[in-house]
Coordinates of C-alpha atoms in Angstrom, one line a residue:
M10 CA -26.1 -6.1 -5.7
N11 CA -22.9 -7.0 -7.0
E12 CA -20.3 -9.0 -4.9
I13 CA -16.8 -10.0 -6.0
N14 CA -17.1 -13.6 -5.4
G15 CA -14.3 -15.6 -5.0
N16 CA -12.9 -16.3 -9.2
G17 CA -13.4 -12.8 -9.1
A18 CA -15.9 -12.5 -11.2
S19 CA -19.2 -10.5 -10.6
S20 CA -22.2 -12.3 -9.0
E21 CA -25.6 -11.2 -8.3
H22 CA -27.4 -11.3 -4.9
S23 CA -31.0 -11.1 -3.7
A24 CA -31.0 -8.4 -0.8
S25 CA -32.7 -11.8 0.9
N26 CA -29.1 -13.0 1.0
L27 CA -27.2 -9.6 1.9
M28 CA -29.6 -9.5 4.7
Q29 CA -29.1 -13.5 5.7
P30 CA -25.9 -14.3 5.5
R31 CA -25.5 -18.3 6.8
H32 CA -22.7 -17.8 9.5
A33 CA -19.8 -19.9 10.5
K34 CA -20.8 -21.4 14.5
I35 CA -16.5 -21.2 15.1
H36 CA -15.4 -20.1 18.6
D37 CA -11.3 -18.4 17.6
P38 CA -11.7 -18.0 14.0
A39 CA -9.2 -18.4 11.6
I40 CA -9.4 -17.7 7.9
I41 CA -7.7 -18.4 5.1
E42 CA -8.1 -18.8 1.6
D43 CA -7.2 -21.9 -1.3
H44 CA -8.3 -20.9 -5.0
G45 CA -11.0 -18.3 -4.9
T46 CA -12.7 -21.5 -1.1
Y47 CA -12.4 -19.3 2.3
Y48 CA -12.2 -22.3 4.9
I49 CA -12.5 -21.1 8.5
V50 CA -10.8 -23.5 11.2
G51 CA -11.8 -22.5 15.0
T52 CA -11.6 -24.3 18.8
H53 CA -13.2 -27.2 19.5
R54 CA -12.6 -29.1 15.6
Q55 CA -14.5 -26.7 14.6
F56 CA -14.4 -26.5 10.4
A57 CA -16.5 -24.2 7.4
R58 CA -16.1 -23.3 4.4
S59 CA -17.7 -20.7 1.7
T60 CA -17.2 -19.7 -2.1
D61 CA -18.0 -16.2 -1.2
L62 CA -17.6 -14.8 2.4
V63 CA -21.3 -14.8 2.9
N64 CA -22.7 -18.6 2.3
W65 CA -21.2 -21.1 5.1
E66 CA -21.2 -24.5 5.9
P67 CA -19.7 -27.5 7.9
F68 CA -17.1 -30.3 7.1
E69 CA -15.5 -32.8 8.5
N70 CA -11.9 -34.7 8.8
N71 CA -10.1 -36.8 11.3
L72 CA -9.6 -35.1 13.8
T73 CA -13.9 -33.7 14.0
R74 CA -14.1 -38.0 13.7
D75 CA -11.5 -39.2 15.9
P76 CA -9.1 -37.0 17.6
Y77 CA -7.2 -39.1 19.5
A78 CA -6.1 -41.1 16.6
V79 CA -3.8 -38.1 15.6
L80 CA -3.0 -37.0 19.0
G81 CA -3.8 -39.6 22.0
D82 CA 0.5 -40.3 22.1
I83 CA 1.2 -36.3 22.7
W84 CA -2.2 -35.8 24.3
Q85 CA -1.2 -38.3 27.2
D86 CA 2.1 -37.5 27.3
W87 CA 1.9 -33.4 28.2
P88 CA -1.6 -32.1 28.4
C89 CA -3.5 -34.7 30.0
Q90 CA -4.4 -34.3 33.4
P91 CA -7.2 -35.6 36.2
E92 CA -8.7 -31.9 35.9
N93 CA -8.7 -32.1 32.1
P94 CA -9.1 -35.9 30.6
D95 CA -11.4 -35.2 27.7
L96 CA -8.9 -34.2 24.3
A97 CA -11.7 -33.9 22.1
G98 CA -13.0 -30.4 24.6
N99 CA -8.8 -29.4 24.5
M100 CA -8.2 -28.7 21.8
W101 CA -8.4 -25.4 21.5
A102 CA -7.4 -21.9 18.1
P103 CA -5.7 -23.4 15.3
D104 CA -4.1 -21.7 12.7
V105 CA -3.4 -22.7 9.0
I106 CA -0.3 -21.1 7.1
W107 CA 0.7 -22.5 3.4
N108 CA 4.4 -23.9 4.3
E109 CA 5.9 -23.1 0.1
V110 CA 9.0 -25.1 1.8
M111 CA 7.3 -28.6 2.8
R112 CA 4.3 -28.1 0.2
K113 CA 1.9 -28.2 2.4
W114 CA -0.5 -27.0 4.6
C115 CA 0.8 -26.2 8.0
M116 CA -2.1 -26.3 10.9
Y117 CA -0.6 -24.4 14.7
L118 CA -2.8 -25.8 16.5
S119 CA -3.1 -25.8 21.0
V120 CA -3.4 -28.2 22.8
N121 CA -4.5 -27.7 26.5
G122 CA -4.2 -28.8 30.0
H123 CA -4.7 -27.9 33.4
E124 CA -3.1 -24.8 34.9
Y125 CA -1.3 -24.4 31.6
R126 CA 0.7 -27.7 30.9
S127 CA -0.3 -27.2 27.4
V128 CA 1.6 -27.7 24.3
I129 CA 0.5 -26.6 19.9
V130 CA 1.4 -29.0 17.9
L131 CA 2.3 -29.7 14.3
L132 CA -0.3 -30.4 11.5
T133 CA 0.4 -30.7 7.8
A134 CA -2.6 -31.8 4.9
D135 CA -2.5 -31.5 1.6
R136 CA -5.9 -30.1 1.2
L137 CA -7.6 -27.8 3.2
D138 CA -10.3 -29.9 3.3
G139 CA -8.8 -33.3 3.8
D140 CA -7.4 -34.7 6.8
W141 CA -3.9 -33.7 8.9
T142 CA -0.7 -36.1 10.0
Y143 CA 0.6 -35.3 13.4
V144 CA 4.4 -33.5 12.7
G145 CA 5.3 -32.9 16.5
P146 CA 5.0 -30.4 19.2
V147 CA 6.0 -26.7 18.6
V148 CA 6.3 -25.4 22.3
Y149 CA 5.0 -25.7 25.4
S150 CA 4.3 -24.3 28.7
G151 CA 3.5 -25.6 32.4
F152 CA 6.4 -26.9 32.9
S153 CA 8.5 -27.3 36.1
P154 CA 11.7 -28.4 36.9
D155 CA 9.7 -31.4 38.0
N156 CA 8.6 -31.9 33.9
V157 CA 11.0 -29.9 31.8
D158 CA 12.1 -33.4 30.9
R159 CA 9.5 -34.1 29.0
T160 CA 10.1 -31.4 27.0
D161 CA 11.7 -30.2 24.0
V162 CA 13.4 -27.4 26.9
P163 CA 16.0 -28.4 27.9
R164 CA 16.9 -28.3 24.1
V165 CA 15.8 -24.6 24.2
L166 CA 17.8 -23.5 27.1
G167 CA 20.4 -26.1 27.5
E168 CA 20.9 -28.9 29.7
E169 CA 22.1 -26.7 33.1
A170 CA 19.7 -23.5 32.3
A171 CA 17.2 -25.4 31.6
H172 CA 18.1 -27.9 34.9
G173 CA 18.6 -24.4 36.4
D174 CA 16.9 -21.4 37.6
L175 CA 12.6 -22.1 35.8
S176 CA 11.1 -20.0 38.5
R177 CA 10.7 -16.7 35.7
Y178 CA 8.1 -19.7 34.1
A179 CA 5.9 -20.4 37.2
S180 CA 5.3 -16.7 37.7
L181 CA 1.8 -15.3 36.1
K182 CA 3.4 -12.1 35.8
N183 CA 6.7 -12.8 33.5
T184 CA 6.4 -16.0 31.2
R185 CA 3.7 -18.5 33.0
I186 CA 2.3 -17.9 29.5
N187 CA -0.4 -20.6 28.4
A188 CA 0.8 -21.9 24.8
I189 CA -2.0 -21.1 23.2
D190 CA -3.5 -18.9 20.3
A191 CA -0.7 -20.1 17.9
A192 CA -0.7 -17.5 15.1
P193 CA 2.0 -18.7 12.1
I194 CA 3.1 -15.7 9.7
H195 CA 5.6 -15.3 7.2
C196 CA 7.4 -11.6 7.7
E197 CA 8.3 -9.9 4.3
H198 CA 11.7 -11.3 3.5
G199 CA 10.1 -14.7 3.4
E200 CA 10.7 -16.3 7.2
M201 CA 8.2 -18.1 9.2
W202 CA 7.4 -17.3 12.8
M203 CA 5.1 -17.4 15.0
S204 CA 3.5 -15.9 18.1
V205 CA 2.1 -17.6 21.1
G206 CA 0.4 -16.8 24.1
S207 CA -2.2 -15.1 26.8
W208 CA -3.2 -12.4 29.3
F209 CA -0.5 -13.2 32.2
G210 CA 2.8 -13.0 30.4
G211 CA 2.3 -11.6 27.7
I212 CA 2.3 -12.6 23.9
W213 CA 5.7 -14.0 22.2
M214 CA 7.1 -14.6 18.9
F215 CA 9.8 -17.7 18.3
K216 CA 11.4 -18.3 14.6
L217 CA 10.2 -21.7 12.6
D218 CA 12.3 -23.8 10.5
P219 CA 10.7 -23.2 7.3
A220 CA 12.1 -26.9 6.3
T221 CA 10.3 -28.6 9.0
G222 CA 7.9 -26.4 10.0
L223 CA 8.7 -26.7 13.8
R224 CA 10.9 -24.1 16.0
D225 CA 13.9 -22.9 14.9
Y226 CA 16.2 -24.6 17.3
R227 CA 19.6 -23.1 15.8
V228 CA 18.2 -19.6 17.1
R229 CA 18.7 -18.1 20.3
Y230 CA 17.0 -15.6 22.1
P231 CA 18.6 -13.9 25.2
L232 CA 17.0 -13.3 28.1
V233 CA 15.5 -9.3 29.0
P234 CA 13.3 -8.4 30.8
D235 CA 10.1 -7.3 29.0
A236 CA 11.3 -7.9 25.8
A237 CA 13.0 -11.5 24.7
D238 CA 12.8 -14.8 27.0
P239 CA 15.7 -17.7 25.6
Y240 CA 12.1 -19.7 25.6
Y241 CA 9.4 -18.2 24.2
G242 CA 11.7 -15.7 21.8
V243 CA 10.4 -12.0 21.5
K244 CA 7.6 -10.3 23.4
V245 CA 5.8 -8.0 21.5
A246 CA 2.6 -7.7 23.6
G247 CA 0.8 -8.2 27.0
G248 CA 2.0 -9.2 30.5
Y249 CA 2.0 -8.6 34.4
W250 CA -1.5 -10.8 34.0
N251 CA -2.6 -8.0 32.0
S252 CA -6.0 -9.5 29.7
G253 CA -4.6 -9.9 25.5
E254 CA -4.6 -13.2 23.6
G255 CA -5.4 -14.1 19.4
S256 CA -3.0 -12.3 18.4
Y257 CA -2.8 -11.7 14.8
F258 CA -0.3 -10.2 12.1
V259 CA -1.1 -8.8 8.9
R260 CA 1.5 -6.5 6.7
H261 CA -0.7 -3.6 4.7
N262 CA 1.6 -0.4 2.8
G263 CA 4.6 -0.9 4.7
W264 CA 3.2 -1.6 8.2
W265 CA 2.9 -4.2 10.7
Y266 CA -0.2 -4.5 12.4
L267 CA -1.6 -6.8 15.6
F268 CA -4.9 -7.4 16.8
M269 CA -5.2 -9.0 20.2
S270 CA -8.2 -9.2 21.6
Y271 CA -8.8 -7.6 26.5
G272 CA -11.3 -9.2 28.4
W273 CA -13.4 -12.4 28.1
L274 CA -14.3 -14.4 26.0
G275 CA -17.9 -14.7 27.7
R276 CA -21.1 -13.2 26.6
T277 CA -20.3 -10.1 29.1
G278 CA -16.3 -10.3 29.1
G279 CA -16.3 -7.3 27.2
Y280 CA -14.0 -9.2 24.8
Q281 CA -12.9 -6.8 22.5
I282 CA -10.5 -6.2 19.6
R283 CA -7.9 -3.9 19.6
L284 CA -5.1 -2.6 17.7
F285 CA -1.3 -1.5 17.3
R286 CA 1.0 -1.1 14.4
S287 CA 5.0 -1.6 13.9
N288 CA 7.6 -1.1 10.7
N289 CA 8.7 -4.6 12.0
L290 CA 7.2 -7.6 12.2
V291 CA 8.9 -8.4 16.1
G292 CA 7.8 -5.0 16.8
P293 CA 7.9 -2.9 19.3
Y294 CA 4.1 -1.9 18.6
V295 CA 2.3 1.2 19.5
D296 CA -1.4 2.2 19.2
Q297 CA -1.6 5.9 17.4
N298 CA -1.5 7.7 20.8
G299 CA 2.3 5.7 20.8
N300 CA 0.6 3.6 23.8
P301 CA 3.1 0.1 23.7
A302 CA 1.4 -3.2 23.1
I303 CA 3.9 -4.1 26.0
S304 CA 2.5 -3.9 29.4
N305 CA 5.0 -2.1 31.7
G306 CA 3.0 -3.0 35.0
E307 CA 0.2 -4.2 35.9
I308 CA -3.2 -2.3 34.3
P309 CA -6.5 -3.2 36.0
D310 CA -9.1 -3.4 34.0
N311 CA -7.2 -2.6 31.0
C312 CA -9.8 -3.7 28.7
S313 CA -11.5 -0.3 29.7
K314 CA -8.7 1.6 29.4
D315 CA -7.4 3.4 26.5
T316 CA -4.7 1.4 25.2
G317 CA -4.9 0.2 21.8
I318 CA -7.6 1.1 18.9
R319 CA -10.8 -0.4 19.8
L320 CA -11.7 -1.2 16.4
T321 CA -15.5 -2.5 17.4
S322 CA -18.0 -2.3 19.6
S323 CA -21.6 -3.0 20.7
V324 CA -24.1 -0.7 18.3
C325 CA -28.1 0.0 17.8
W326 CA -28.3 2.6 16.1
S327 CA -30.9 2.8 12.8
G328 CA -28.2 -0.3 9.7
G329 CA -28.6 -2.9 12.3
P330 CA -29.1 -5.6 13.9
A331 CA -32.5 -5.3 13.3
D332 CA -33.3 -5.9 16.5
E333 CA -31.7 -5.7 20.6
H334 CA -31.8 -9.0 20.9
N335 CA -28.9 -9.3 17.5
I336 CA -27.0 -7.0 19.2
E337 CA -22.9 -8.1 19.0
V338 CA -21.3 -8.4 22.3
S339 CA -17.6 -10.3 22.9
Q340 CA -16.1 -9.6 19.6
G341 CA -13.1 -11.3 19.7
H342 CA -10.1 -13.3 18.7
N343 CA -10.0 -12.5 14.9
S344 CA -8.2 -13.1 12.1
V345 CA -8.0 -11.6 8.8
L346 CA -7.7 -12.6 5.0
T347 CA -6.2 -10.4 2.0
R348 CA -8.5 -11.7 -0.9
S349 CA -6.7 -12.9 -3.2
S350 CA -8.9 -11.9 -6.0
D351 CA -8.7 -8.2 -4.9
G352 CA -6.2 -7.3 -2.4
R353 CA -9.3 -6.5 0.4
L354 CA -9.0 -6.7 3.6
F355 CA -11.7 -9.1 5.7
L356 CA -11.7 -9.0 9.7
V357 CA -13.1 -12.4 10.6
Y358 CA -14.1 -12.6 14.5
H359 CA -16.5 -14.4 16.9
T360 CA -19.3 -12.2 18.2
R361 CA -22.5 -13.3 21.1
F362 CA -25.4 -11.6 21.3
V363 CA -26.9 -9.6 23.9
G364 CA -30.7 -11.4 23.9
R365 CA -29.1 -15.1 23.3
D366 CA -27.7 -18.3 25.1
E367 CA -24.2 -18.0 26.5
N368 CA -23.3 -20.8 24.0
D369 CA -24.8 -19.6 20.6
Y370 CA -21.9 -18.1 19.4
E371 CA -20.9 -16.5 15.0
S372 CA -17.9 -16.5 13.3
H373 CA -18.9 -12.4 11.7
I374 CA -16.9 -10.6 8.8
R375 CA -16.2 -7.1 8.2
E376 CA -14.3 -4.9 5.8
L377 CA -10.9 -3.2 6.5
L378 CA -10.7 0.7 5.3
P379 CA -6.8 1.5 5.1
T380 CA -7.0 4.9 6.0
A381 CA -4.9 7.8 4.6
D382 CA -2.6 8.1 7.2
G383 CA -1.9 4.0 8.0
W384 CA -4.2 2.3 10.4
L385 CA -6.7 -0.5 9.3
A386 CA -11.0 1.0 9.8
A387 CA -13.6 -1.7 10.3
A388 CA -16.6 -1.2 7.9
P389 CA -19.3 -0.3 10.3
Y390 CA -22.0 -2.9 8.6
E391 CA -21.1 -6.8 8.0
Y392 CA -20.2 -8.0 5.2
C393 CA -22.9 -9.5 3.1
G394 CA -21.1 -10.0 0.1
S395 CA -20.7 -6.3 -1.7
V396 CA -17.6 -4.9 -0.6
A397 CA -17.1 -1.1 0.3
M398 CA -18.0 1.1 -2.9
P399 CA -15.9 5.0 -3.1
P400 CA -18.9 7.2 -3.2
S401 CA -19.4 8.3 -6.1
A402 CA -22.2 10.8 -8.7
N403 CA -23.9 6.8 -9.8
N404 CA -24.8 5.3 -5.8
V405 CA -24.5 8.9 -4.1
G406 CA -26.3 11.0 -6.0
A407 CA -28.9 8.8 -6.8
V408 CA -29.8 9.4 -2.3
T409 CA -28.3 12.6 -2.3
A410 CA -31.3 13.4 -4.5
S411 CA -33.9 11.4 -3.4
R412 CA -34.0 13.3 0.2
S413 CA -36.4 16.1 1.2
A414 CA -35.7 19.8 0.6
E415 CA -36.1 20.1 4.6
Q416 CA -32.7 17.9 4.8
L417 CA -30.9 20.9 2.4
D418 CA -32.6 23.4 3.3
D419 CA -29.7 25.4 4.5
Q420 CA -27.1 23.1 1.9
T421 CA -27.4 26.3 -0.5
V422 CA -23.9 27.3 0.3
E423 CA -22.0 25.9 -2.5
S424 CA -19.9 23.3 -2.2
T425 CA -16.6 22.8 -2.7
S426 CA -13.6 19.5 -3.9
D427 CA -12.8 19.3 -0.1
H428 CA -16.7 18.8 0.5
P429 CA -18.9 18.2 -2.0
I430 CA -22.6 18.7 -1.5
E431 CA -22.5 14.7 -3.0
L432 CA -21.2 13.6 0.8
A433 CA -22.9 16.3 3.0
G434 CA -26.1 15.6 5.2
D435 CA -27.2 14.2 8.4
Y436 CA -24.7 11.6 9.6
E437 CA -25.5 8.7 12.4
L438 CA -22.4 8.7 14.7
V439 CA -21.9 5.9 16.6
R440 CA -18.0 6.1 18.8
H441 CA -16.5 2.8 20.0
N442 CA -16.1 3.6 23.7
P443 CA -12.8 1.5 24.8
R444 CA -14.0 2.3 28.3
T445 CA -17.5 0.4 28.8
Y446 CA -18.6 -2.5 27.0
F447 CA -22.3 -4.4 27.5
N448 CA -22.2 -6.5 31.3
G449 CA -25.8 -7.7 31.1
E450 CA -27.1 -4.2 33.5
R451 CA -29.1 -1.5 32.2
N452 CA -28.8 2.0 32.5
D453 CA -31.3 4.0 34.8
D454 CA -32.8 5.2 31.1
G455 CA -33.5 2.0 30.4
S456 CA -30.5 1.9 28.0
W457 CA -27.8 -1.5 28.0
V458 CA -24.5 -0.9 29.4
G459 CA -21.8 -1.1 27.3
V460 CA -24.4 -0.7 23.9
N461 CA -23.5 2.9 22.2
L462 CA -26.3 4.1 20.5
P463 CA -25.7 7.5 17.8
E464 CA -25.9 11.3 17.8
T465 CA -26.9 13.1 15.4
I466 CA -23.9 15.6 13.5
T467 CA -24.4 17.3 10.4
L468 CA -22.0 17.4 7.7
K469 CA -22.1 21.0 6.0
P470 CA -20.9 21.8 2.3
D471 CA -19.2 24.4 3.8
G472 CA -17.3 21.9 5.3
R473 CA -18.4 22.8 9.1
V474 CA -19.8 19.5 11.6
T475 CA -23.0 20.9 13.6
S476 CA -25.5 19.6 15.9
C477 CA -28.4 20.8 17.3
S478 CA -28.6 20.0 21.1
T479 CA -28.2 21.6 24.9
V480 CA -25.3 23.6 25.4
D481 CA -23.6 25.1 28.2
C482 CA -23.6 28.8 29.2
S483 CA -22.4 29.8 31.9
D484 CA -23.3 33.8 30.7
T485 CA -26.6 32.9 32.1
T486 CA -28.5 31.6 35.6
D487 CA -29.5 28.1 33.8
A488 CA -26.9 25.4 33.7
S489 CA -27.8 25.2 30.1
R490 CA -29.9 26.1 27.2
L491 CA -31.6 24.4 23.8
A492 CA -29.6 25.8 20.9
D493 CA -31.3 28.4 18.7
S494 CA -29.2 27.4 16.3
A495 CA -26.9 24.2 15.2
V496 CA -24.2 24.1 17.3
S497 CA -20.6 23.6 15.8
R498 CA -18.7 20.7 16.8
G499 CA -16.0 21.1 14.0
S500 CA -14.7 20.7 10.3
W501 CA -14.8 18.0 8.1
R502 CA -12.3 17.5 4.5
L503 CA -11.9 15.2 1.8
L504 CA -8.1 14.5 1.3
G505 CA -6.1 13.8 -1.9
A506 CA -6.7 16.0 -4.3
T507 CA -3.5 17.7 -6.7
T508 CA -3.1 21.7 -6.7
A509 CA -6.0 21.6 -9.2
G510 CA -8.3 20.0 -7.1
I511 CA -8.6 17.1 -9.1
R512 CA -9.0 13.8 -7.0
C513 CA -8.8 9.6 -8.0
C514 CA -12.1 9.3 -5.5
D515 CA -14.3 11.0 -3.7
S516 CA -13.1 8.1 0.1
D517 CA -10.3 9.6 1.7
V518 CA -11.4 12.3 4.8
A519 CA -10.6 14.0 7.8
I520 CA -13.5 15.0 10.4
T521 CA -12.7 17.3 13.3
I522 CA -15.1 16.4 16.4
D523 CA -14.9 18.0 19.5
G524 CA -11.5 19.3 18.5
I525 CA -10.4 15.4 17.6
T526 CA -9.2 15.1 14.2
Y527 CA -10.4 11.4 13.0
T528 CA -9.9 10.6 9.4
G529 CA -10.9 7.8 7.9
V530 CA -13.3 6.5 4.5
F531 CA -16.3 7.2 2.6
A532 CA -18.0 4.1 1.3
V533 CA -21.5 2.7 0.1
L534 CA -22.3 -0.1 1.9
P535 CA -26.0 -1.9 2.1
R536 CA -27.0 -1.8 5.6
E537 CA -27.7 -4.8 7.4
T538 CA -31.5 -4.4 8.2
D539 CA -32.7 -4.0 4.7
G540 CA -29.4 -3.8 2.1
R541 CA -30.4 -0.3 1.5
P542 CA -26.7 1.4 0.3
T543 CA -25.8 3.6 2.8
L544 CA -22.8 6.1 2.4
T545 CA -20.9 5.5 5.7
F546 CA -17.6 6.5 7.2
S547 CA -15.3 4.7 9.5
A548 CA -13.1 6.8 11.3
I549 CA -9.5 6.3 13.7
G550 CA -8.7 9.6 15.9
G551 CA -6.8 10.6 19.2
N552 CA -6.7 6.6 19.5
R553 CA -10.3 6.1 19.0
A554 CA -13.0 4.6 16.5
I555 CA -16.2 6.4 15.4
W556 CA -18.5 5.2 12.8
G557 CA -20.9 6.9 10.9
A558 CA -24.0 5.9 8.4
R559 CA -25.9 9.1 6.4
K560 CA -30.0 9.0 7.1

C-alpha cells in the first residue's frame, strides 16, 4: 500500500502498519507542519510529532518540564484561585501558527481559571520541538468591575467605558465567555486574526498585530447585539448558552470553513463536529440549509438538533473498527492540516470509545474530501498511510471482477459514463444522524443508542438506487409486506463530464436517496479492519452527511 510521506516521497507500508497506527494520546489536538514533520499540541501540555501522520511519538519541552518557570507570573496575576490552585492542570487547548513578521512560531494557550477567569497568552519558539518563551496576555475573560484593572480591558474599551456598565460580560447568554480554544489564522490577504470562546456567549474573533503577535489595539469594534463587541470583536458563532466550542477555520477553493464542536466532551456527552462555511473569514457562516452559525436564541440540547453539518458519528460497520470496544464516541475539538506536499486536507480530532475508560482518548485523523458543490466530507475510514484515491480501472476493476455472479446477476443493463458498471454494486450505507449520540444505553434490540448501523443499498448500472426491504402498502389489510422486487430509493450519477462524456476521473457523484440529493466523492481506501482496498463514497446533502462502502 503506497503512502505519500511528509517529504512527498512514496513508501511502502505493510497491512499491519496500516491497521495499527501509533496514535497520539492528545486532547484538543492542534496540528502543525514544518518541513515535512507534523506536530500535534494539546491540552495539559501534551505534545507529539510524526513524519507520516500515522505513527506519533511524544516529546517534551520547558512547558512539560516546568510550566511554573514559564507561566508562573501570569498564573498568579489572574487565573490562580483557591478553587483551582494547580497551573499544570489548567493549560488548555493551545494552537500554533507561523508568524512571518516575527519569524517565530506563535503559540496561543489558554491558562484557565475558576468561573471563567482565564487568559489566553502568547508564547514564541524558533522550533516546534524546542522550548517556549512567554510574551504576554492576548485576551481575558471572567473580569468584573472589581478586578478589571488587572486586565487590558481598560486599554481596549477606554477608561470610562471599562469602569462603566460591564453587565454584558457577566451574562452567560451574552459575552461572559471563557477565554479558551484560541484559533489563530491568516486571512487570504495576510492579516492575522484569532477566534476565542466556548459555549455560553459564543465564538468571537479579533485582529492580531503581526509585529507583536498580540491583540491589535489600533482596531476598534462596535457594540452590536449578536454581531460585535468592543472587547471580543466580531461574533461568528453560538451564544445564548448553547453548546459550541473548539472553533477552527480553513480556507479552501474560495470558501472559509468553520468547524466547531457541539455537546460535552465526556464519553457520553455527545461531543461532535459541525461544519459551516462563508465567503469571508469573519462570516457570516451558514450550513447547507442556510442556518446561521450564530444562535438567535436558546436551543436546548442543540447537539441533537439540525444546525450545522455533523461530519462524523459513532459507526459500527464491516469496515471498522474491528470490535465494538473501539467504536469512536464523543469526537471533537478538531483542527485541520493542509499538507504542503500535495494540498490534501486532513481532519484531526480527539475521540473516546464505547468500551474504554472515560479518560482513555486518542487523536485520530481522517482525510477531508472536497465535494463538487463546495463542502468538505470526511473520509469513511481513519487515515492509515494511504490517501483517498479516485476510482480507476487499476484499483476498482480487480475488485469488480472478483464479485460473485449473484452480485452481478441483474447488472446486465448497459452502463453509461454517468454510472459505469465498475462503480455499481451493493454498498453499506451509514447516515450521520445529528439527532442522536452515544449515551451509554442500549436499545431494545441490544444495539447501542447513538451508534449508527449500516443498511444495504444497491447502485445499479442504469442509475437507480434500490434496496430489498419491507414496504408500507395502504392498499392491503396488512400494515406492511416484504417487497417482491428491489425497492426504488432514488438515483445516482457521476458529475463533471464534458458534452462528449469525457471526464478526468470517476470521483464526483450525486446520489439521491429517499428524496434527498447528496453530493460527494467516490474514493478507494483501505478498510480499518483488514486493510482491504475498498470503494467508498462520502457525501453531504440536506444538511446531512453519509458514508458508503461497497460490500
